[in-house]
PDB file of C-alpha atoms in Angstrom:
ATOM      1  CA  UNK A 123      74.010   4.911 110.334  1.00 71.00           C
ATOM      2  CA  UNK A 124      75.044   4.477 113.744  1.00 90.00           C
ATOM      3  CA  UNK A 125      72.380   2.786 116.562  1.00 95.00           C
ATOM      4  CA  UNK A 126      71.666   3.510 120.259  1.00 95.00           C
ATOM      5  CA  UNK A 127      72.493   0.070 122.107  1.00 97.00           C
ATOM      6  CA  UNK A 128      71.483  -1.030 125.020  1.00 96.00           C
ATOM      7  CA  UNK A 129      72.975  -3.373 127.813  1.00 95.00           C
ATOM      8  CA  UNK A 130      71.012  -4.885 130.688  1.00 93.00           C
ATOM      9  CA  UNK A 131      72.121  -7.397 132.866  1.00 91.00           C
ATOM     10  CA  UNK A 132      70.576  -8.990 135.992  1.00 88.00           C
ATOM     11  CA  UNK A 133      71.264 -12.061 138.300  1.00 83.00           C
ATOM     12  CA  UNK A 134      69.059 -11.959 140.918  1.00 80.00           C
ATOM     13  CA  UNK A 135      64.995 -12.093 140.570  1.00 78.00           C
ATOM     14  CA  UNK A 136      64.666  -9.212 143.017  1.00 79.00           C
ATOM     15  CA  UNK A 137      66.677  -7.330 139.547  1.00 80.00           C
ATOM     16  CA  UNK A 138      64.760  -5.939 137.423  1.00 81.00           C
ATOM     17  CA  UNK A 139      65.374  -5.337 133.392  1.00 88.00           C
ATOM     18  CA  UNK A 140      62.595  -2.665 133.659  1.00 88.00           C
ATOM     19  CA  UNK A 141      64.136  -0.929 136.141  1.00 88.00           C
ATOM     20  CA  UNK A 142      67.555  -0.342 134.244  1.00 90.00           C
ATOM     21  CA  UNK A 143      65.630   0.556 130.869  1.00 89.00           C
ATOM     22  CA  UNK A 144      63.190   2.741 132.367  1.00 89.00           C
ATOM     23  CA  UNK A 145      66.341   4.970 134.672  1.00 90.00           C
ATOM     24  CA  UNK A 146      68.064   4.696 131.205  1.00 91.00           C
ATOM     25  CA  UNK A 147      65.188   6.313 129.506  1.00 86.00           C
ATOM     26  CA  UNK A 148      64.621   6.598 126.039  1.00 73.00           C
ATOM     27  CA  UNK A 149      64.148   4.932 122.955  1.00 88.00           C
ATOM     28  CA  UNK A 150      66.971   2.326 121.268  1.00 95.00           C
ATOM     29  CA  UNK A 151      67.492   0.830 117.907  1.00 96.00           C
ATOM     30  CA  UNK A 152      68.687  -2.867 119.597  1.00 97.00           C
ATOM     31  CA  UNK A 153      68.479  -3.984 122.967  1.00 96.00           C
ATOM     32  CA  UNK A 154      70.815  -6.947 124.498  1.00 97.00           C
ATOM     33  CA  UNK A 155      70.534  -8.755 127.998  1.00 94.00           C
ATOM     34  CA  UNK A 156      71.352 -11.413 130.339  1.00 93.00           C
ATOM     35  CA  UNK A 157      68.887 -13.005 132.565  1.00 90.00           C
ATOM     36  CA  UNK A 158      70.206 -14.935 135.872  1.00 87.00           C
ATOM     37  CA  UNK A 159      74.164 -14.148 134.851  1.00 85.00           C
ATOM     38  CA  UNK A 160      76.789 -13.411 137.043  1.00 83.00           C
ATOM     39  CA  UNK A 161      78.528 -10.436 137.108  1.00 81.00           C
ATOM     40  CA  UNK A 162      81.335 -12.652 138.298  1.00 87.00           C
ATOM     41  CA  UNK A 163      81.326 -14.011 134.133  1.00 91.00           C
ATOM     42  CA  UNK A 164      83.604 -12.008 131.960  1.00 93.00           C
ATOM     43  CA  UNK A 165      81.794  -9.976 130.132  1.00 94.00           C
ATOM     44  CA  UNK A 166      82.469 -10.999 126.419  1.00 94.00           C
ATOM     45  CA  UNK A 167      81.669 -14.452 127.821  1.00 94.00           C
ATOM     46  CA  UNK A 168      77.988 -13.367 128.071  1.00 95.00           C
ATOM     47  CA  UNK A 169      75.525 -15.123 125.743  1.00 96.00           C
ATOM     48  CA  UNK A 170      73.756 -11.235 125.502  1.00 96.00           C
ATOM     49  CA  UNK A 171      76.944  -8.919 125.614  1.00 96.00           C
ATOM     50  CA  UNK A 172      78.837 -11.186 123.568  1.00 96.00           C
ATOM     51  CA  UNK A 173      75.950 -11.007 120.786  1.00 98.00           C
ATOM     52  CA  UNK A 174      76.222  -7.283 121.108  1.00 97.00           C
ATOM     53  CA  UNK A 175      79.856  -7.334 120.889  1.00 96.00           C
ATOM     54  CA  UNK A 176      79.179  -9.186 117.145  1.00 96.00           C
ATOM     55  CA  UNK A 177      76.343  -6.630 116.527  1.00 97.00           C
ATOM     56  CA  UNK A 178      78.054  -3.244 117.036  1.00 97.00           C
ATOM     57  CA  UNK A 179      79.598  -0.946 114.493  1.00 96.00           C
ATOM     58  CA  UNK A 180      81.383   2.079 114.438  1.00 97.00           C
ATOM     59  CA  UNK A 181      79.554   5.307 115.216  1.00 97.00           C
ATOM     60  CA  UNK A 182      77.274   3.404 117.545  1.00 98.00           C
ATOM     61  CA  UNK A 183      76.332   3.797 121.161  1.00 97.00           C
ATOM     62  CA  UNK A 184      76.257   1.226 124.100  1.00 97.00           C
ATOM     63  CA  UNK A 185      74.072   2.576 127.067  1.00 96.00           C
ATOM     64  CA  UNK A 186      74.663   0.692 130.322  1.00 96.00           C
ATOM     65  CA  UNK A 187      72.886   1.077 133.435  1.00 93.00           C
ATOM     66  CA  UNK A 188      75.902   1.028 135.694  1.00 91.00           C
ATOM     67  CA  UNK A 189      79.733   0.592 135.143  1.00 93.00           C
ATOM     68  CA  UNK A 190      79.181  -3.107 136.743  1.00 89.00           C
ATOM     69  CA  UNK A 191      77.304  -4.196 133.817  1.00 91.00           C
ATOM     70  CA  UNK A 192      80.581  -3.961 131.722  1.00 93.00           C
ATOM     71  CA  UNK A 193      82.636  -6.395 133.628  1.00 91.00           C
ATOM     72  CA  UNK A 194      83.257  -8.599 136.236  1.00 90.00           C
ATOM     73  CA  UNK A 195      85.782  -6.524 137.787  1.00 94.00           C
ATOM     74  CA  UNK A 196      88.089  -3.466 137.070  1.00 94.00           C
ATOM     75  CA  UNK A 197      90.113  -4.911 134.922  1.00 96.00           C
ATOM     76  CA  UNK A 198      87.250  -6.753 132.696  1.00 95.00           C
ATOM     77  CA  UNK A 199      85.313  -3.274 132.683  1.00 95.00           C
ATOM     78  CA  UNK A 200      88.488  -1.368 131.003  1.00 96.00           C
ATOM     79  CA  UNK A 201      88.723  -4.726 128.463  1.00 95.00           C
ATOM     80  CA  UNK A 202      85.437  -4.358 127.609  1.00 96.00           C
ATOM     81  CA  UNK A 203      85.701  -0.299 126.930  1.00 96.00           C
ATOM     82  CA  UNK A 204      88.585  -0.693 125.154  1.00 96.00           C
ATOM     83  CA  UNK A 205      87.426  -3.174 123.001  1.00 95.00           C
ATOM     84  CA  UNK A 206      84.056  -1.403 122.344  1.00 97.00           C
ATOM     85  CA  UNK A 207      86.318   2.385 121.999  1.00 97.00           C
ATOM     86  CA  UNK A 208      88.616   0.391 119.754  1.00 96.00           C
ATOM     87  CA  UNK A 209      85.756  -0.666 117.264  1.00 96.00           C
ATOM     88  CA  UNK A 210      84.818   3.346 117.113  1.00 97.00           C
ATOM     89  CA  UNK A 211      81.788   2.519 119.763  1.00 98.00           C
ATOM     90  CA  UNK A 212      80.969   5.321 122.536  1.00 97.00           C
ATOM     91  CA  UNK A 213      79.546   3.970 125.893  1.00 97.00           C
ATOM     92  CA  UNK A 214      77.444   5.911 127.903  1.00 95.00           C
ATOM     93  CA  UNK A 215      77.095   5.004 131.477  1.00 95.00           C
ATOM     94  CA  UNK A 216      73.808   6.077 133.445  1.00 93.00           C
ATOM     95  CA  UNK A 217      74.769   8.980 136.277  1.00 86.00           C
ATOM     96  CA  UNK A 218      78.424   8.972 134.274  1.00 88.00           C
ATOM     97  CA  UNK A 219      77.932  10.057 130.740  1.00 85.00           C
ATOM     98  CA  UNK A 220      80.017   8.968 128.106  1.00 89.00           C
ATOM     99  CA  UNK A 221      83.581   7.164 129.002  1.00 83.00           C
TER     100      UNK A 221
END
């Protein structure tokens, strides 16, 4: 059976988790997040993303707010999609679609 996952993360208080799940719309089997993290932190290195990274399976879907939530920088952001593509996991990115 494959899930609709989603991804929030937020560092600042003036961030809001509503905000992303409400412009993601929709309804999702499991939600993950990370409250007061840095983007700067890998992303597997995330107490939220990492648990997701345990909890996904093939067939699945991880929805993400914006490509920033993925990774601290370029090259974290195509780690983390590869990683996730490489487990058979799509990623759908807000305004993007699926990558």
């Amino acid at each position: 059976m494959t899930a609709r996952i989603a991804y929030f993360r937020v560092s600042t208080i003036d961030q809001s988790i509503e905000a992303q799940r409400s412009a993601l719309g929709g309804a999702f089997d499991k939600e993950f997040c990370d409250e007061g993290v840095s983007g700067a932190i890998l992303a597997a290195e995330r107490p939220g993303f990492a648990d997701l990274l345990k909890f996904v399976r093939e067939g699945d879907t991880v929805f993400v707010y914006a490509v920033d939530r993925l990774g601290r920088d370029a090259l974290d952001v195509q780690s983390t999609v590869r990683a996730l593509l490489a487990k058979g996991v799509s990623v759908h990115v807000h305004g993007l679609g699926l990558i």
